[in-house]
Amino acid sequence: MSLINGTNELLSSFEFLYVSERPIIGYINLYFIPVWYLLGIPGNILSIIVWFKMSRHHPSAIFYLYLCINDVIFLILHVIFSIQYFWERNVLNTVFICKTFSFLFMMTQHNNIFIILLNSIERYLQINHPFLFTVSSNPILKLLNKRIVRNMVMCNVACILAAALQSPQFTFWVIKNQFCVVNVSSYLNSVYIHSWISETITFIIFPIIISMVNVCLIRQIKLLNSKYNQVFSKRKTLISLFRKTNIQLKNTEKMSFDQTNNNNKSVGRISNDRNYKMDKTINKKNESNRRVIIMLVFLNIFTILATFPATLMYLISNNFAFKEISISLHDLRKNKMWNRHLNFQTAYAFVRFVSISNFACNFFIFYWNSSKFKQYFFWSN
């Protein structure tokens, strides 16, 4: 889903033809994409506030807090990207700013998937292997038994992995004619190899792993629910048998055990109240887990659907490249390769626009799927 790698095309000598021949490309870049800034930056900031307050009581909120921080940083960086390349205002005009911006821009794109992957794995371990860290005598593993500590460690690991994967960006980018560009003369092959490897791992292999983990999560939740229903039905059967036995005893020994029966009634009433409260608590917990899993699965599916097409189009973009520009505009419009290239760039602009929604729609996903998020949101206001 590499957005920044499209910079070479934006700086090419026929970039102006995109806007003149297909104005929709210019409209998308200049006017449609900023809609995501208006929705995503305030939405992610609100989500950060809510998840920060929830993190004291809900360890899983740590993942969503990190995710929203990452995504708001990406959107702010994308504003700078648009100013630099779409609005043609040269703001990345020093070596340090150019290299740092390129690194952070790519790192936040990949870190989004890394956080979601580790969140899915953590949830899988929590449900399938709840005592994984408690059985160990290692003090570090025992410390990881605390979910809030484990989640913070996993989020920091995601950031470190994403940073390590994108560290070559410091080498690839240079200032040339006061513009921040890839050093094509020295690192062209390295850029292509690195982009292919990083894009394939992050946006193709990792989403497949996320999908597999989600399937395992859903199956395990269904299995646990069916087991709970079986136990619950057996308990109900035992309680009904107990009540029938009490009624029979009451009918046969009514005269001699009046006081005892009265005591049994009160004990039975207390027992029923406890059973009801216990069942209600278990149902509440199951419903809460179900909602958390649904939100996680929905977020994962949305991320995959938003990012995968952009990644696929980036990986095949070289097959639609057009390098001959030393022909007249009249001949260019009749050129089949140019029209093929232009159609691809138009589709790519739409796909890039859709892919940014992955970073901008977090608030709406959380608000729609999490009742606790709604409660804390209104409470924080």
Coordinates of C-alpha atoms in Angstrom, one line a residue:
M1 CA 0.0 0.0 0.0
S2 CA 3.0 2.2 -0.4
L3 CA 1.8 5.8 -0.9
I4 CA 5.2 7.5 -0.8
N5 CA 6.6 5.3 -3.5
G6 CA 4.3 7.0 -5.9
T7 CA 6.5 10.1 -5.5
N8 CA 8.7 9.1 -8.5
E9 CA 5.7 9.2 -10.8
L10 CA 4.5 12.5 -9.3
L11 CA 7.8 14.1 -10.1
S12 CA 8.0 12.6 -13.6
S13 CA 8.0 15.0 -16.6
F14 CA 4.5 14.0 -17.7
E15 CA 2.8 14.3 -14.4
F16 CA 1.0 17.4 -15.5
L17 CA -0.7 15.3 -18.2
Y18 CA -2.6 13.3 -15.6
V19 CA -4.5 16.3 -14.4
S20 CA -5.1 17.7 -17.9
E21 CA -6.2 14.4 -19.5
R22 CA -8.0 13.0 -16.4
P23 CA -9.1 15.8 -14.2
I24 CA -10.6 13.3 -11.7
I25 CA -7.0 12.4 -10.6
G26 CA -6.4 16.0 -9.6
Y27 CA -9.8 16.2 -7.9
I28 CA -9.1 13.1 -5.8
N29 CA -5.6 14.3 -4.8
L30 CA -6.5 17.9 -4.1
Y31 CA -10.1 17.8 -2.8
F32 CA -11.3 14.2 -2.0
I33 CA -8.3 13.0 0.1
P34 CA -8.5 16.0 2.5
V35 CA -11.9 14.7 3.6
W36 CA -10.1 11.9 5.3
Y37 CA -8.0 14.4 7.2
L38 CA -11.1 16.2 8.4
L39 CA -12.6 12.9 9.6
G40 CA -9.6 11.0 10.7
I41 CA -7.4 13.5 12.7
P42 CA -10.2 14.7 15.1
G43 CA -11.7 11.1 15.2
N44 CA -8.4 9.5 16.1
I45 CA -7.7 12.2 18.8
L46 CA -11.1 11.6 20.4
S47 CA -10.4 7.8 20.2
I48 CA -7.0 8.3 21.9
I49 CA -8.7 10.2 24.8
V50 CA -11.4 7.5 25.2
W51 CA -9.0 4.5 25.0
F52 CA -6.5 6.2 27.4
K53 CA -9.3 6.4 30.0
M54 CA -10.4 2.9 29.3
S55 CA -6.9 1.5 29.5
R56 CA -7.0 1.7 33.3
H57 CA -9.7 -0.9 33.4
H58 CA -9.6 -2.6 30.0
P59 CA -6.1 -4.0 29.0
S60 CA -7.1 -4.5 25.4
A61 CA -7.6 -0.7 25.1
I62 CA -3.8 -0.4 25.0
F63 CA -3.7 -1.9 21.5
Y64 CA -6.4 0.5 20.2
L65 CA -4.6 3.5 21.9
Y66 CA -1.4 2.7 20.1
L67 CA -3.3 2.1 16.8
C68 CA -5.0 5.5 17.0
I69 CA -1.7 7.3 17.9
N70 CA 0.0 5.7 15.0
D71 CA -2.9 6.6 12.6
V72 CA -3.1 10.2 13.6
I73 CA 0.6 10.6 13.1
F74 CA 0.2 9.0 9.6
L75 CA -2.6 11.4 8.7
I76 CA -0.6 14.5 9.8
L77 CA 2.3 13.2 7.8
H78 CA 0.0 12.7 4.8
V79 CA -1.1 16.3 5.0
I80 CA 2.6 17.3 4.6
F81 CA 2.9 14.7 1.7
S82 CA -0.1 16.4 0.0
I83 CA 1.3 19.9 0.5
Q84 CA 4.7 18.7 -1.0
Y85 CA 3.5 16.7 -4.0
F86 CA -0.1 17.5 -4.8
W87 CA -0.1 21.2 -3.9
E88 CA 3.5 21.6 -5.0
R89 CA 4.7 23.5 -2.0
N90 CA 8.3 22.5 -1.2
V91 CA 8.3 21.9 2.6
L92 CA 10.7 18.9 2.6
N93 CA 13.7 21.0 1.6
T94 CA 16.4 19.8 4.0
V95 CA 18.2 16.4 4.2
F96 CA 17.2 15.7 7.8
I97 CA 13.5 16.6 7.2
C98 CA 13.4 14.7 4.0
K99 CA 14.9 11.5 5.4
T100 CA 13.0 11.6 8.7
F101 CA 9.7 12.3 7.0
S102 CA 10.1 9.4 4.5
F103 CA 11.0 7.0 7.3
L104 CA 8.1 8.0 9.6
F105 CA 5.6 8.0 6.7
M106 CA 6.5 4.5 5.7
M107 CA 6.9 3.2 9.2
T108 CA 3.4 4.4 10.3
Q109 CA 1.8 2.7 7.3
H110 CA 3.4 -0.7 8.2
N111 CA 3.0 -0.3 11.9
N112 CA -0.7 -0.1 11.5
I113 CA -0.8 -3.8 10.3
F114 CA 1.9 -4.9 12.8
I115 CA -0.3 -3.6 15.7
I116 CA -3.4 -5.3 14.4
L117 CA -1.5 -8.6 13.9
L118 CA -0.1 -8.6 17.4
N119 CA -3.5 -7.6 18.8
S120 CA -5.1 -10.6 17.1
I121 CA -2.4 -12.9 18.3
E122 CA -2.7 -11.6 21.9
R123 CA -6.5 -12.1 21.8
Y124 CA -6.0 -15.7 20.5
L125 CA -3.5 -16.5 23.3
Q126 CA -5.9 -15.0 25.9
I127 CA -8.8 -17.2 24.8
N128 CA -7.0 -20.4 23.8
H129 CA -4.1 -20.4 26.2
P130 CA -5.1 -18.3 29.2
F131 CA -2.5 -19.9 31.6
L132 CA 0.4 -19.8 29.2
F133 CA 2.4 -17.3 31.2
T134 CA 1.3 -18.4 34.7
V135 CA 2.8 -21.9 34.5
S136 CA 6.3 -20.6 33.9
S137 CA 8.8 -20.0 36.7
N138 CA 10.5 -17.3 34.7
P139 CA 9.8 -13.9 36.4
I140 CA 9.7 -12.1 33.0
L141 CA 7.0 -14.5 31.7
K142 CA 5.1 -14.1 35.0
L143 CA 5.2 -10.4 34.6
L144 CA 3.8 -10.8 31.1
N145 CA 0.8 -12.6 32.7
K146 CA -0.5 -9.1 33.4
R147 CA -2.4 -8.3 30.3
I148 CA -1.7 -4.5 30.4
V149 CA 2.1 -5.2 30.6
R150 CA 1.9 -7.8 27.9
N151 CA -0.1 -5.6 25.6
M152 CA 2.3 -2.6 26.1
V153 CA 5.2 -4.9 25.3
M154 CA 3.6 -6.2 22.2
C155 CA 2.7 -2.8 20.9
N156 CA 6.3 -1.5 21.5
V157 CA 7.6 -4.6 19.7
A158 CA 5.3 -3.8 16.7
C159 CA 6.8 -0.3 16.6
I160 CA 10.3 -1.6 16.7
L161 CA 9.7 -4.1 14.0
A162 CA 8.1 -1.5 11.7
A163 CA 11.0 0.9 12.4
A164 CA 13.6 -1.8 11.6
L165 CA 11.8 -2.8 8.4
Q166 CA 11.7 0.8 7.1
S167 CA 15.1 2.0 8.4
P168 CA 16.6 1.8 4.8
Q169 CA 14.4 4.8 4.0
F170 CA 17.1 7.0 5.6
T171 CA 19.5 5.8 2.9
F172 CA 17.2 5.9 -0.1
W173 CA 16.0 9.5 0.1
V174 CA 18.1 12.6 -0.8
I175 CA 17.6 16.3 -1.7
K176 CA 18.0 16.8 -5.4
N177 CA 17.3 20.2 -7.0
Q178 CA 15.8 21.2 -3.6
F179 CA 13.3 18.3 -3.8
C180 CA 13.0 15.3 -1.6
V181 CA 13.4 12.3 -4.0
V182 CA 14.6 8.8 -4.1
N183 CA 18.3 8.5 -5.0
V184 CA 17.6 6.5 -8.2
S185 CA 21.1 6.7 -9.6
S186 CA 22.5 4.7 -6.6
Y187 CA 19.7 2.7 -5.1
L188 CA 17.1 2.0 -7.8
N189 CA 17.3 -1.8 -7.6
S190 CA 17.6 -1.7 -3.8
V191 CA 14.4 0.5 -3.6
Y192 CA 12.4 -2.0 -5.7
I193 CA 13.7 -5.0 -3.8
H194 CA 13.0 -3.5 -0.4
S195 CA 9.6 -2.2 -1.5
W196 CA 8.6 -5.6 -2.9
I197 CA 9.7 -7.5 0.2
S198 CA 8.2 -5.0 2.8
E199 CA 4.9 -4.6 0.9
T200 CA 4.5 -8.3 0.4
I201 CA 5.3 -9.2 4.0
T202 CA 3.2 -6.4 5.6
F203 CA 0.2 -6.1 3.3
I204 CA -0.1 -9.7 1.8
I205 CA 1.4 -12.3 4.2
F206 CA 0.4 -10.6 7.5
P207 CA -3.2 -10.1 6.4
I208 CA -3.4 -13.8 5.5
I209 CA -2.1 -14.6 9.0
I210 CA -4.6 -12.2 10.6
S211 CA -7.4 -13.9 8.7
M212 CA -6.3 -17.3 9.9
V213 CA -6.1 -16.1 13.5
N214 CA -9.6 -14.5 13.2
V215 CA -11.0 -17.8 11.9
C216 CA -9.4 -19.6 14.9
L217 CA -10.8 -17.0 17.3
I218 CA -14.3 -17.3 15.9
R219 CA -14.2 -21.1 16.1
Q220 CA -12.9 -21.1 19.7
I221 CA -15.5 -18.6 20.8
K222 CA -18.3 -20.8 19.3
L223 CA -16.8 -23.8 21.0
L224 CA -16.6 -22.1 24.4
N225 CA -20.2 -20.8 24.0
S226 CA -21.5 -24.3 23.2
K227 CA -19.7 -25.7 26.2
Y228 CA -21.1 -23.0 28.4
N229 CA -24.6 -23.7 27.1
Q230 CA -24.2 -27.4 27.8
V231 CA -23.0 -26.7 31.4
F232 CA -25.8 -24.2 31.8
S233 CA -28.5 -26.6 30.6
K234 CA -27.2 -29.3 33.0
R235 CA -27.2 -26.9 35.9
K236 CA -30.8 -25.9 35.1
T237 CA -31.8 -29.6 35.0
L238 CA -30.2 -30.2 38.3
I239 CA -31.9 -27.2 39.9
S240 CA -35.3 -28.3 38.6
L241 CA -34.7 -31.8 40.0
F242 CA -33.7 -30.3 43.3
R243 CA -36.9 -28.3 43.4
K244 CA -39.0 -31.3 42.5
T245 CA -37.3 -33.3 45.3
N246 CA -38.0 -30.5 47.8
I247 CA -41.7 -30.3 46.8
Q248 CA -42.0 -34.1 47.2
L249 CA -40.4 -33.9 50.6
K250 CA -42.6 -31.0 51.6
N251 CA -45.8 -33.0 50.6
T252 CA -44.8 -36.2 52.4
E253 CA -43.3 -34.7 55.6
K254 CA -45.3 -31.5 55.9
M255 CA -46.5 -31.9 59.4
S256 CA -43.3 -32.9 61.1
F257 CA -40.8 -30.6 59.3
D258 CA -42.6 -27.3 58.9
Q259 CA -39.8 -25.4 60.4
T260 CA -37.2 -27.3 58.4
N261 CA -39.1 -26.6 55.2
N262 CA -39.3 -22.9 55.9
N263 CA -35.5 -22.9 56.4
N264 CA -35.1 -24.9 53.1
K265 CA -37.2 -22.3 51.3
S266 CA -35.1 -19.5 52.5
V267 CA -31.9 -21.4 51.6
G268 CA -33.3 -22.3 48.2
R269 CA -34.3 -18.7 47.6
I270 CA -30.8 -17.6 48.4
S271 CA -29.3 -20.3 46.3
N272 CA -31.5 -19.3 43.4
D273 CA -30.5 -15.7 43.8
R274 CA -26.9 -16.6 43.7
N275 CA -27.4 -18.8 40.7
Y276 CA -29.2 -16.0 38.9
K277 CA -26.5 -13.5 39.7
M278 CA -23.7 -15.9 38.6
D279 CA -25.5 -16.7 35.4
K280 CA -26.0 -13.0 34.7
T281 CA -22.3 -12.3 35.3
I282 CA -21.2 -15.1 33.0
N283 CA -23.7 -14.0 30.3
K284 CA -22.4 -10.5 30.6
K285 CA -18.8 -11.6 30.3
N286 CA -19.5 -13.8 27.3
E287 CA -21.4 -11.0 25.6
S288 CA -18.5 -8.6 26.3
N289 CA -16.0 -11.0 24.9
R290 CA -18.2 -11.6 21.9
R291 CA -18.4 -7.8 21.2
V292 CA -14.7 -7.4 21.6
I293 CA -14.0 -10.2 19.1
I294 CA -16.6 -8.8 16.7
M295 CA -15.0 -5.4 16.8
L296 CA -11.5 -6.9 16.3
V297 CA -12.6 -9.0 13.4
F298 CA -14.5 -6.1 11.8
L299 CA -11.4 -3.9 12.2
N300 CA -9.2 -6.6 10.7
I301 CA -11.5 -7.2 7.7
F302 CA -11.8 -3.4 7.1
T303 CA -8.0 -3.0 7.2
I304 CA -7.5 -5.9 4.7
L305 CA -10.1 -4.7 2.3
A306 CA -8.8 -1.1 2.4
T307 CA -5.1 -1.9 2.0
F308 CA -4.8 -5.0 -0.1
P309 CA -6.0 -3.5 -3.4
A310 CA -3.5 -0.6 -3.1
T311 CA -0.7 -3.0 -2.4
L312 CA -1.6 -5.2 -5.3
M313 CA -1.8 -2.2 -7.7
Y314 CA 1.6 -0.9 -6.4
L315 CA 3.2 -4.3 -7.0
I316 CA 2.0 -4.5 -10.6
S317 CA 2.5 -0.8 -11.4
N318 CA 5.7 -1.4 -13.4
N319 CA 3.6 -3.5 -15.9
F320 CA 1.7 -0.3 -16.7
A321 CA 4.6 2.1 -16.9
F322 CA 4.9 4.6 -19.8
K323 CA 8.3 6.2 -20.5
E324 CA 8.0 7.6 -24.0
I325 CA 7.1 11.3 -23.7
S326 CA 9.0 12.6 -26.8
I327 CA 5.9 12.6 -28.9
S328 CA 3.2 15.2 -29.7
L329 CA 0.1 15.5 -27.5
H330 CA -2.0 14.5 -30.5
D331 CA -0.1 11.2 -31.0
L332 CA 0.1 10.7 -27.3
R333 CA -3.7 10.6 -27.0
K334 CA -3.8 7.9 -29.7
N335 CA -1.1 5.8 -28.1
K336 CA -2.5 2.6 -26.7
M337 CA 0.3 2.3 -24.1
W338 CA -0.4 5.8 -22.8
N339 CA -4.1 5.2 -22.6
R340 CA -3.5 2.0 -20.7
H341 CA -1.1 3.8 -18.4
L342 CA -3.6 6.6 -17.9
N343 CA -6.5 4.2 -17.0
F344 CA -4.2 2.5 -14.5
Q345 CA -3.3 5.8 -12.9
T346 CA -6.9 6.8 -12.6
A347 CA -7.8 3.5 -11.0
Y348 CA -4.8 3.8 -8.7
A349 CA -5.8 7.2 -7.6
F350 CA -9.3 5.8 -6.5
V351 CA -7.6 2.9 -4.7
R352 CA -5.2 5.2 -2.9
F353 CA -8.1 7.3 -1.8
V354 CA -9.9 4.3 -0.4
S355 CA -6.8 2.9 1.3
I356 CA -6.4 6.1 3.5
S357 CA -9.8 5.3 5.0
N358 CA -8.0 2.6 7.0
F359 CA -6.3 5.3 9.0
A360 CA -9.3 7.7 9.2
C361 CA -12.3 5.6 10.2
N362 CA -11.2 4.1 13.5
F363 CA -13.5 6.3 15.6
F364 CA -16.6 5.2 13.6
I365 CA -15.6 1.5 13.9
F366 CA -15.1 1.7 17.6
Y367 CA -18.3 3.8 18.2
W368 CA -20.4 1.4 16.1
N369 CA -19.0 -1.9 17.6
S370 CA -18.1 -1.1 21.2
S371 CA -20.8 -0.2 23.8
K372 CA -18.1 0.5 26.4
F373 CA -16.4 2.9 24.0
K374 CA -19.7 4.8 23.7
Q375 CA -20.1 4.9 27.4
Y376 CA -16.6 6.3 28.0
F377 CA -16.9 8.7 25.1
F378 CA -20.1 10.3 26.5
W379 CA -18.6 10.2 30.0
S380 CA -15.4 11.9 28.8
N381 CA -17.6 14.7 27.4

